Tab-separated table of C-alpha atoms in Angstrom:
chain	number	residue	atom	x	y	z
A	19	UNK	CA	0.196	-0.010	0.222
A	20	UNK	CA	2.589	2.517	1.151
A	21	UNK	CA	4.972	1.301	-1.693
A	22	UNK	CA	2.534	1.874	-4.552
A	23	UNK	CA	1.452	5.176	-3.329
A	24	UNK	CA	4.971	6.296	-3.022
A	25	UNK	CA	6.161	5.108	-6.346
A	26	UNK	CA	3.094	6.935	-7.692
A	27	UNK	CA	3.941	9.987	-5.934
A	28	UNK	CA	7.749	9.941	-6.801
A	29	UNK	CA	6.614	10.541	-10.685
A	30	UNK	CA	3.586	12.575	-10.468
A	31	UNK	CA	3.272	16.289	-9.441
A	32	UNK	CA	3.359	18.282	-7.521
A	33	UNK	CA	6.918	17.719	-6.615
A	34	UNK	CA	8.375	19.015	-3.118
A	35	UNK	CA	12.223	19.829	-4.425
A	36	UNK	CA	12.921	21.854	-1.177
A	37	UNK	CA	12.085	18.900	1.029
A	38	UNK	CA	14.012	16.502	-1.331
A	39	UNK	CA	17.291	18.497	-0.895
A	40	UNK	CA	16.594	18.991	2.771
A	41	UNK	CA	16.416	15.137	3.214
A	42	UNK	CA	19.199	14.402	0.660
A	43	UNK	CA	21.458	16.486	2.903
A	44	UNK	CA	20.228	14.678	5.933
A	45	UNK	CA	20.696	11.407	4.067
A	46	UNK	CA	23.950	11.680	2.047
A	47	UNK	CA	26.044	14.655	3.400
A	48	UNK	CA	25.694	13.755	7.137
A	49	UNK	CA	25.948	10.084	6.550
A	50	UNK	CA	29.109	10.030	4.391
A	51	UNK	CA	31.701	10.788	6.879
A	52	UNK	CA	30.389	7.844	9.027
A	53	UNK	CA	30.100	5.478	6.108
A	54	UNK	CA	33.463	6.288	4.727
A	55	UNK	CA	35.392	5.790	7.917
A	56	UNK	CA	33.732	2.453	8.826
A	57	UNK	CA	33.984	0.760	4.965
A	58	UNK	CA	37.587	2.028	4.787
A	59	UNK	CA	38.612	-0.184	7.888
A	60	UNK	CA	36.373	-2.945	6.559
A	61	UNK	CA	38.331	-2.791	3.279
A	62	UNK	CA	41.624	-2.913	5.025
A	63	UNK	CA	40.676	-5.819	7.258
A	64	UNK	CA	39.244	-7.707	4.133
A	65	UNK	CA	42.476	-7.498	2.252
A	66	UNK	CA	44.825	-8.371	5.486
A	67	UNK	CA	42.744	-11.390	5.951
A	68	UNK	CA	42.621	-12.429	2.486
A	69	UNK	CA	46.214	-12.334	2.026
A	70	UNK	CA	46.889	-14.148	5.293
A	71	UNK	CA	44.737	-17.060	4.348
A	72	UNK	CA	45.807	-17.230	0.868
A	73	UNK	CA	49.421	-17.316	2.098
A	74	UNK	CA	48.295	-20.027	4.691
A	75	UNK	CA	46.667	-22.113	1.769
A	76	UNK	CA	48.390	-21.549	-1.300
A	77	UNK	CA	51.511	-19.884	0.137
A	78	UNK	CA	51.141	-17.033	-2.605
A	79	UNK	CA	49.016	-13.790	-2.258
A	80	UNK	CA	49.512	-12.689	-5.890
A	81	UNK	CA	45.741	-12.705	-6.584
A	82	UNK	CA	44.997	-11.004	-3.271
A	83	UNK	CA	44.172	-7.403	-5.004
A	84	UNK	CA	41.853	-9.093	-7.468
A	85	UNK	CA	39.985	-10.932	-5.194
A	86	UNK	CA	39.648	-8.402	-2.577
A	87	UNK	CA	38.675	-5.737	-4.930
A	88	UNK	CA	35.918	-8.358	-6.472
A	89	UNK	CA	34.650	-8.807	-3.012
A	90	UNK	CA	34.723	-5.166	-2.165
A	91	UNK	CA	32.688	-3.910	-5.380
A	92	UNK	CA	30.286	-6.840	-5.494
A	93	UNK	CA	29.188	-7.019	-1.715
A	94	UNK	CA	31.145	-5.179	0.894
A	95	UNK	CA	30.780	-1.367	-0.175
A	96	UNK	CA	27.097	-1.440	-1.074
A	97	UNK	CA	25.940	-3.649	1.905
A	98	UNK	CA	27.867	-2.270	4.735
A	99	UNK	CA	27.171	1.220	3.715
A	100	UNK	CA	23.438	0.627	3.186
A	101	UNK	CA	23.320	-1.201	6.567
A	102	UNK	CA	25.057	1.883	8.211
A	103	UNK	CA	22.431	4.038	6.621
A	104	UNK	CA	19.828	1.828	7.871
A	105	UNK	CA	20.953	2.295	11.689
A	106	UNK	CA	21.321	6.301	11.308
A	107	UNK	CA	18.583	7.405	8.864
A	108	UNK	CA	16.122	4.513	9.249
A	109	UNK	CA	16.148	5.106	13.058
A	110	UNK	CA	15.594	8.597	12.774
A	111	UNK	CA	12.949	8.678	9.938
A	112	UNK	CA	10.875	6.237	12.202
A	113	UNK	CA	11.249	8.270	15.328
A	114	UNK	CA	10.353	11.158	13.341
A	115	UNK	CA	7.041	9.803	11.792
A	116	UNK	CA	6.295	7.920	14.897
A	117	UNK	CA	6.231	10.916	17.111
A	118	UNK	CA	4.238	12.766	14.615
A	119	UNK	CA	1.791	9.859	14.581
A	120	UNK	CA	1.327	10.002	18.451
A	121	UNK	CA	1.229	13.701	18.493
A	122	UNK	CA	-1.628	13.482	16.091
A	123	UNK	CA	0.307	15.774	13.588
A	124	UNK	CA	-0.438	13.372	10.832
A	125	UNK	CA	-4.248	13.536	11.546
A	126	UNK	CA	-4.008	17.260	11.137
A	127	UNK	CA	-2.238	16.952	7.885
A	128	UNK	CA	-5.307	14.706	6.731
A	129	UNK	CA	-7.789	17.018	8.065
A	130	UNK	CA	-5.950	20.223	5.960
A	131	UNK	CA	-6.227	17.858	2.738
A	132	UNK	CA	-2.533	16.730	2.763
A	133	UNK	CA	-1.433	13.456	1.729
A	134	UNK	CA	0.940	12.409	4.266
A	135	UNK	CA	2.485	9.838	2.044
A	136	UNK	CA	3.119	12.369	-0.602
A	137	UNK	CA	4.221	15.065	2.258
A	138	UNK	CA	6.588	12.701	4.256
A	139	UNK	CA	7.466	9.465	2.599
A	140	UNK	CA	7.980	10.513	-1.129
A	141	UNK	CA	10.902	13.126	-0.589
A	142	UNK	CA	12.739	10.587	2.097
A	143	UNK	CA	12.221	7.895	-0.494
A	144	UNK	CA	13.734	9.663	-3.454
A	145	UNK	CA	16.463	11.204	-1.108
A	146	UNK	CA	17.347	7.557	0.274
A	147	UNK	CA	17.246	6.390	-3.183
A	148	UNK	CA	19.656	8.783	-4.556
A	149	UNK	CA	21.705	8.971	-1.605
A	150	UNK	CA	22.111	5.295	-1.403
A	151	UNK	CA	23.441	5.276	-5.032
A	152	UNK	CA	25.812	8.097	-4.496
A	153	UNK	CA	27.140	6.699	-1.153
A	154	UNK	CA	27.504	3.139	-2.479
A	155	UNK	CA	29.706	4.578	-5.206
A	156	UNK	CA	31.707	6.798	-2.909
A	157	UNK	CA	31.991	3.979	-0.339
A	158	UNK	CA	33.334	1.456	-2.925
A	159	UNK	CA	35.982	3.828	-4.407
A	160	UNK	CA	37.208	4.718	-1.134
A	161	UNK	CA	37.281	0.847	-0.180
A	162	UNK	CA	39.497	0.384	-3.067
A	163	UNK	CA	41.667	3.173	-2.510
A	164	UNK	CA	42.264	2.092	1.173
A	165	UNK	CA	43.003	-1.662	0.068
A	166	UNK	CA	45.529	-0.140	-2.428
A	167	UNK	CA	47.333	1.577	0.377
A	168	UNK	CA	47.295	-1.422	2.494
A	169	UNK	CA	48.434	-3.558	-0.113
A	170	UNK	CA	51.189	-1.046	-0.787
A	171	UNK	CA	52.532	-0.412	2.874
A	172	UNK	CA	51.694	-3.821	4.470
A	173	UNK	CA	51.863	-6.529	1.611
A	174	UNK	CA	54.449	-5.003	-0.764
A	175	UNK	CA	52.510	-4.281	-3.751
A	176	UNK	CA	53.035	-1.154	-5.675
A	177	UNK	CA	49.837	0.884	-6.701
A	178	UNK	CA	50.345	0.242	-10.249
A	179	UNK	CA	50.597	-3.749	-9.576
A	180	UNK	CA	47.590	-3.430	-7.587
A	181	UNK	CA	45.519	-1.878	-10.307
A	182	UNK	CA	47.013	-4.150	-12.961
A	183	UNK	CA	45.829	-7.125	-10.756
A	184	UNK	CA	42.512	-5.638	-10.050
A	185	UNK	CA	41.609	-5.166	-13.508
A	186	UNK	CA	41.904	-8.733	-14.353
A	187	UNK	CA	39.006	-9.421	-12.066
A	188	UNK	CA	37.159	-6.076	-11.787
A	189	UNK	CA	35.161	-4.184	-14.477
A	190	UNK	CA	33.277	-0.951	-14.676
A	191	UNK	CA	30.022	-2.683	-14.567
A	192	UNK	CA	30.936	-4.087	-11.107
A	193	UNK	CA	30.912	-0.372	-9.793
A	194	UNK	CA	27.576	0.259	-11.679
A	195	UNK	CA	25.879	-2.607	-10.215
A	196	UNK	CA	27.016	-1.708	-6.542
A	197	UNK	CA	25.392	1.600	-7.393
A	198	UNK	CA	22.298	-0.007	-8.398
A	199	UNK	CA	22.428	-2.173	-5.228
A	200	UNK	CA	22.992	0.961	-3.151
A	201	UNK	CA	20.081	2.551	-4.682
A	202	UNK	CA	17.683	-0.507	-4.094
A	203	UNK	CA	18.660	-0.863	-0.673
A	204	UNK	CA	18.260	3.048	-0.033
A	205	UNK	CA	14.796	2.755	-1.232
A	206	UNK	CA	14.008	0.140	1.043
A	207	UNK	CA	14.762	2.085	3.994
A	208	UNK	CA	12.317	4.859	4.223
A	209	UNK	CA	9.493	2.467	2.966
A	210	UNK	CA	9.779	0.396	6.093
A	211	UNK	CA	10.969	2.943	8.406
A	212	UNK	CA	7.974	5.263	7.563
A	213	UNK	CA	5.424	2.324	7.405
A	214	UNK	CA	6.659	1.229	11.104
A	215	UNK	CA	6.342	4.968	11.976
A	216	UNK	CA	2.651	5.115	10.670
A	217	UNK	CA	1.881	2.102	12.729
A	218	UNK	CA	3.717	3.433	16.113
A	219	UNK	CA	1.857	2.857	19.211
A	220	UNK	CA	1.396	5.613	21.721
A	221	UNK	CA	3.971	6.598	24.200
A	222	UNK	CA	7.817	6.642	24.317
A	223	UNK	CA	7.794	2.843	24.326
A	224	UNK	CA	6.036	2.801	20.957
A	225	UNK	CA	8.337	5.038	19.463
A	226	UNK	CA	11.261	2.867	20.603
A	227	UNK	CA	9.721	-0.333	19.457
A	228	UNK	CA	8.818	1.285	16.215
A	229	UNK	CA	12.337	2.182	15.773
A	230	UNK	CA	13.769	-1.193	16.789
A	231	UNK	CA	11.609	-2.989	14.289
A	232	UNK	CA	12.272	-0.437	11.734
A	233	UNK	CA	16.193	-1.144	11.744
A	234	UNK	CA	15.859	-5.015	12.168
A	235	UNK	CA	13.355	-5.362	9.190
A	236	UNK	CA	15.265	-3.076	7.114
A	237	UNK	CA	18.706	-4.942	7.737
A	238	UNK	CA	16.874	-8.277	6.934
A	239	UNK	CA	15.315	-7.053	3.697
A	240	UNK	CA	18.510	-5.730	2.525
A	241	UNK	CA	20.350	-8.925	3.115
A	242	UNK	CA	17.620	-10.669	1.286
A	243	UNK	CA	17.611	-8.105	-1.694
A	244	UNK	CA	21.339	-8.445	-1.685
A	245	UNK	CA	21.086	-12.212	-2.562
A	246	UNK	CA	18.252	-11.631	-5.331
A	247	UNK	CA	20.118	-8.598	-6.867
A	248	UNK	CA	23.423	-10.645	-6.841
A	249	UNK	CA	21.641	-13.707	-8.344
A	250	UNK	CA	20.159	-11.410	-11.059
A	251	UNK	CA	23.510	-9.786	-11.634
A	252	UNK	CA	25.223	-12.894	-12.006
A	253	UNK	CA	23.877	-13.333	-15.704
A	254	UNK	CA	25.468	-10.413	-16.640
A	255	UNK	CA	29.103	-11.376	-15.792
């Protein structure tokens, strides 16, 4: 119900451009630093662990740059950044909408003839979709850069050799697929978060429960959607 109304409202006027940019600032700009820091360390751990286990098994880590880059682009960057976005943005959206629900602000919007879906959900949906795409691309590029630095200073690879090994396994379409994943994951967050906010029960306990359910459900859906998208994209490799 809410998903269909949101999709229709996203492509039909009137468009709330000002609200869209406000939400985009909240989603993308204020989340960028947190995501970049977290995915950077995740990428560094990934390449170190890959090198350790490859040396342990085959006594050679020559393919580590390629394997690590492939893992980062196809899974790590998009999924980790989206889960972080869920924890920060999804919880905030649910708390905001849930508070409006229990204080009867949403009922006031309806009495004024304002569609709450178009007023509240649509700008957040568009902002999270676009923000998820941009943040996923940025996260993946930062991950690759951090992995290259670690491979240069810790594993003994030069930047050129890292990039040469990476291009054997990784192609530009992998980055685009990561962006598509980020956009799809981002679209899920406001739909679930606002849905939980609209169903929020009265009191502080109700807001807390709705926020918890929002983060948990969004995380589960993102993991399941990652499997589905990964299975679909496998036909293009």
